[in-house]
Amino acid sequence: MSDDRFDAIVVGAGVAGCIAGYVMAQAGLEVLVIERGSTAGSKNMTGGRLYAHSLEKIIPGFAARAPVERKVTHEKISFLTQDSAVTLDYHAERPDIPLQASYTVLRGHFDTWLMEEAEAVGAQFIPGVRVDSLLMENGQVFGVRAGDEVLEANIVILADGVNSLLGQAAGLTATLSPHHVAVGVKELIELPQGQLEDRFNLANGEGTAWMFAGSPSNGLLGGGFLYTNRESISLGVVCGLAGIKTSSKSVPQMLEDFKQHPAIRPLIQGGKMVEYSAHMVPEAGMNMLPALSADGVMIVGDAAGMCLNLGYTIRGMDLAIASAQAAALTAIEAKETQDFTTSGLAGYQRRLESNFVLKDLKLYKKLPAFLENPRMFNQYPQMAAGVMSDLFVIDGQPSRTILSKLIGHGKQVGILNLLKDSLNGVRSL
């Protein structure tokens, strides 16, 4: 064993990597976090919503110090056709309960702050370095190779994102299936604070989270999203990778058309696009969960596919943070026992089973397959728009009963399809 061997090396400085480094360093472990980008969060692209509960348990009251953008108080879900929108809008004044809060964030700012918190308790951070491979002997990981540098550690934690090549090298993850991931593109559109708050009916500090299904992803698995920041809007489109090859539009074109939709265009009018990004997103939940540990190595966050697309919201960061904490606590335990083998790291799986991570992934295991139903992004948005048009358009023709209008539009989807999809939806949720 080398004298300068670290207790743990973390690959990747997203929220998972930063938290893993923070928890281990706080317990006195010698920790090195390596990030390929120039800063923590520089490569990260998320829609922009952080459910606070998992981070609040680790850093109580973090929102008072962290560079969060807005507290989400307005929830919207829309079904879009090419020229219409049917929207469910929810807003309530809730008591200030930190564990129930959620915030919009910009990862470049937020992850940098989180890494600074980890450094403050003793973690070492090296940006701008790519890890090329894992150091392995007799099947056990004992460090990483970065260019000509060889860095040894008792444990390596992989937080290197959805396409974890290191995870594949360690035998934890398989080659990605197109049915397991989506491609997301996002623009950050700058707007003055007052103008933004007027357009979205927000008080100072309040924020909106808005999901869209239907035309944004060209009728394919996916959708659009909009999050309000302090002085900007995060606007983007996500489309399942398996469907892109049959799409009549590229994903960037989907975003351009989304921006021109009559429900979106007035909201971003006069705004200035200041950032454009694209990224792969894990979509299959439990169905793409890999082996979580092997001798000397654990995998966390997006690298382990820990993301939930529930249709009405998308969760990733809270799962990443909780998984990183579980891995870090397991590393602390392993140092105490000096057992870094698979059996010595078995506490990671147990911790994920006892907290919400694996329970939630198992609960929604059937949902990704349900959302692959093309009717969810074609016929149902059209049906919703048709029903609303019939309810609100008065043109002097004799009226029909509301029931007959509903049945008429239901027949366009197919009554059997409606029943089957309703049953499958209940089963998946």
Coordinates of C-alpha atoms in Angstrom, one line a residue, residues 36-200:
R36 CA -13.2 16.6 -16.0
G37 CA -14.8 20.0 -16.4
S38 CA -13.1 23.3 -15.5
T39 CA -15.3 23.7 -12.5
A40 CA -17.8 21.6 -10.5
G41 CA -21.1 21.6 -12.5
S42 CA -19.5 23.1 -15.6
K43 CA -20.7 20.1 -17.8
N44 CA -23.9 19.4 -16.0
M45 CA -27.3 20.1 -17.5
T46 CA -30.4 19.6 -15.6
G47 CA -33.9 21.0 -16.2
G48 CA -33.4 22.8 -13.0
R49 CA -35.4 21.5 -10.1
L50 CA -34.0 20.3 -6.8
Y51 CA -36.2 18.5 -4.3
A52 CA -34.6 19.6 -1.1
H53 CA -35.3 16.8 1.4
S54 CA -32.2 14.7 0.8
L55 CA -29.8 17.6 0.9
E56 CA -31.6 19.2 3.9
K57 CA -30.8 16.1 5.9
I58 CA -27.1 16.4 5.2
I59 CA -26.7 20.2 5.3
P60 CA -29.6 21.6 7.3
G61 CA -30.8 25.1 6.2
F62 CA -28.6 24.9 3.1
A63 CA -31.1 27.0 1.0
A64 CA -30.3 30.1 3.1
R65 CA -26.7 30.0 1.9
A66 CA -26.7 28.1 -1.4
P67 CA -27.2 29.8 -4.7
V68 CA -30.7 28.5 -5.3
E69 CA -32.7 30.4 -7.8
R70 CA -36.4 30.3 -6.7
K71 CA -38.6 28.2 -4.4
V72 CA -41.1 26.4 -6.5
T73 CA -44.6 27.5 -5.5
H74 CA -46.4 27.1 -8.9
E75 CA -46.9 23.7 -10.6
K76 CA -48.2 23.5 -14.2
I77 CA -48.7 20.5 -16.6
S78 CA -49.8 21.1 -20.2
F79 CA -50.9 18.9 -23.1
L80 CA -49.8 20.6 -26.3
T81 CA -50.9 20.2 -29.9
Q82 CA -49.2 22.3 -32.6
D83 CA -51.5 25.3 -31.9
S84 CA -53.2 24.7 -28.5
A85 CA -52.5 23.9 -24.8
V86 CA -54.6 22.3 -22.1
T87 CA -53.1 23.2 -18.8
L88 CA -53.5 22.0 -15.2
D89 CA -52.3 24.7 -12.8
Y90 CA -51.7 24.3 -9.1
H91 CA -50.7 27.0 -6.6
A92 CA -51.0 27.0 -2.9
E93 CA -49.5 28.9 0.0
R94 CA -47.7 26.2 2.0
P95 CA -46.1 26.4 5.4
D96 CA -42.3 26.7 5.3
I97 CA -41.2 23.1 5.9
P98 CA -37.7 22.7 4.6
L99 CA -38.0 19.0 3.9
Q100 CA -41.0 19.6 1.6
A101 CA -39.4 22.5 -0.4
S102 CA -38.0 22.4 -3.9
Y103 CA -36.0 24.9 -5.7
T104 CA -34.9 25.8 -9.2
V105 CA -31.2 25.8 -9.6
L106 CA -28.5 26.5 -12.2
R107 CA -26.0 23.7 -11.9
G108 CA -22.9 25.7 -12.8
H109 CA -23.5 27.9 -9.8
F110 CA -25.0 25.3 -7.4
D111 CA -22.5 22.5 -7.9
T112 CA -19.6 25.0 -7.5
W113 CA -21.0 26.0 -4.1
L114 CA -21.5 22.4 -3.1
M115 CA -17.9 21.6 -4.0
E116 CA -16.7 24.5 -1.9
E117 CA -18.7 23.1 1.0
A118 CA -16.9 19.8 0.6
E119 CA -13.5 21.5 0.4
A120 CA -14.3 23.4 3.5
V121 CA -14.5 20.2 5.5
G122 CA -11.4 18.7 4.0
A123 CA -12.1 17.2 0.6
Q124 CA -9.5 17.8 -2.1
F125 CA -10.7 18.8 -5.5
I126 CA -9.0 18.6 -8.9
P127 CA -10.8 20.1 -11.9
G128 CA -9.9 19.9 -15.6
V129 CA -8.7 16.3 -15.3
R130 CA -10.1 13.3 -17.2
V131 CA -9.9 9.9 -15.6
D132 CA -8.9 7.5 -18.3
S133 CA -9.2 4.2 -16.5
L134 CA -9.5 2.3 -13.2
L135 CA -6.5 0.7 -11.5
M136 CA -7.4 -3.0 -11.0
E137 CA -5.6 -6.0 -9.6
N138 CA -7.2 -9.4 -9.2
G139 CA -10.6 -7.8 -9.9
Q140 CA -10.3 -5.2 -7.2
V141 CA -10.3 -1.5 -8.0
F142 CA -7.5 0.4 -6.1
G143 CA -7.5 3.8 -7.8
V144 CA -7.6 5.6 -11.1
R145 CA -5.3 6.6 -14.0
A146 CA -5.5 10.1 -15.3
G147 CA -3.1 10.7 -18.2
D148 CA 0.3 9.9 -16.8
E149 CA -0.9 10.2 -13.2
V150 CA -1.6 7.1 -11.1
L151 CA -3.7 7.8 -8.0
E152 CA -4.4 5.1 -5.5
A153 CA -7.4 4.7 -3.1
N154 CA -9.0 2.1 -1.0
I155 CA -12.4 3.0 -2.6
V156 CA -13.4 4.6 -5.9
I157 CA -16.9 6.1 -6.1
L158 CA -18.1 6.6 -9.7
A159 CA -20.3 9.7 -10.1
D160 CA -19.3 10.3 -13.8
G161 CA -22.8 10.6 -15.3
V162 CA -25.3 8.6 -17.3
N163 CA -22.8 7.1 -19.8
S164 CA -20.4 5.7 -17.2
L165 CA -17.5 4.2 -19.2
L166 CA -15.7 3.5 -15.9
G167 CA -18.8 1.7 -14.6
Q168 CA -18.6 -0.5 -17.7
A169 CA -14.9 -1.1 -17.1
A170 CA -15.6 -2.1 -13.5
G171 CA -18.3 -4.6 -14.7
L172 CA -21.1 -2.7 -13.0
T173 CA -23.0 -1.2 -15.9
A174 CA -23.9 -2.5 -19.3
T175 CA -23.8 -0.7 -22.6
L176 CA -26.6 1.8 -22.8
S177 CA -29.8 0.8 -24.6
P178 CA -31.6 3.5 -26.6
H179 CA -34.7 2.6 -24.7
H180 CA -33.1 3.5 -21.4
V181 CA -32.0 7.1 -22.2
A182 CA -33.2 10.3 -23.7
V183 CA -31.5 13.3 -25.2
G184 CA -32.3 16.7 -23.7
V185 CA -31.6 20.2 -25.1
K186 CA -32.0 23.4 -23.1
E187 CA -31.7 27.1 -23.5
L188 CA -31.2 29.6 -20.7
I189 CA -33.2 32.7 -21.6
E190 CA -32.4 35.8 -19.7
L191 CA -35.3 38.1 -18.7
P192 CA -35.4 41.0 -16.2
Q193 CA -36.6 39.9 -12.8
G194 CA -39.7 42.2 -12.8
Q195 CA -40.7 41.2 -16.2
L196 CA -40.3 37.5 -15.4
E197 CA -42.4 37.7 -12.3
D198 CA -45.1 39.6 -14.0
R199 CA -45.4 37.1 -16.8
F200 CA -45.6 34.1 -14.5

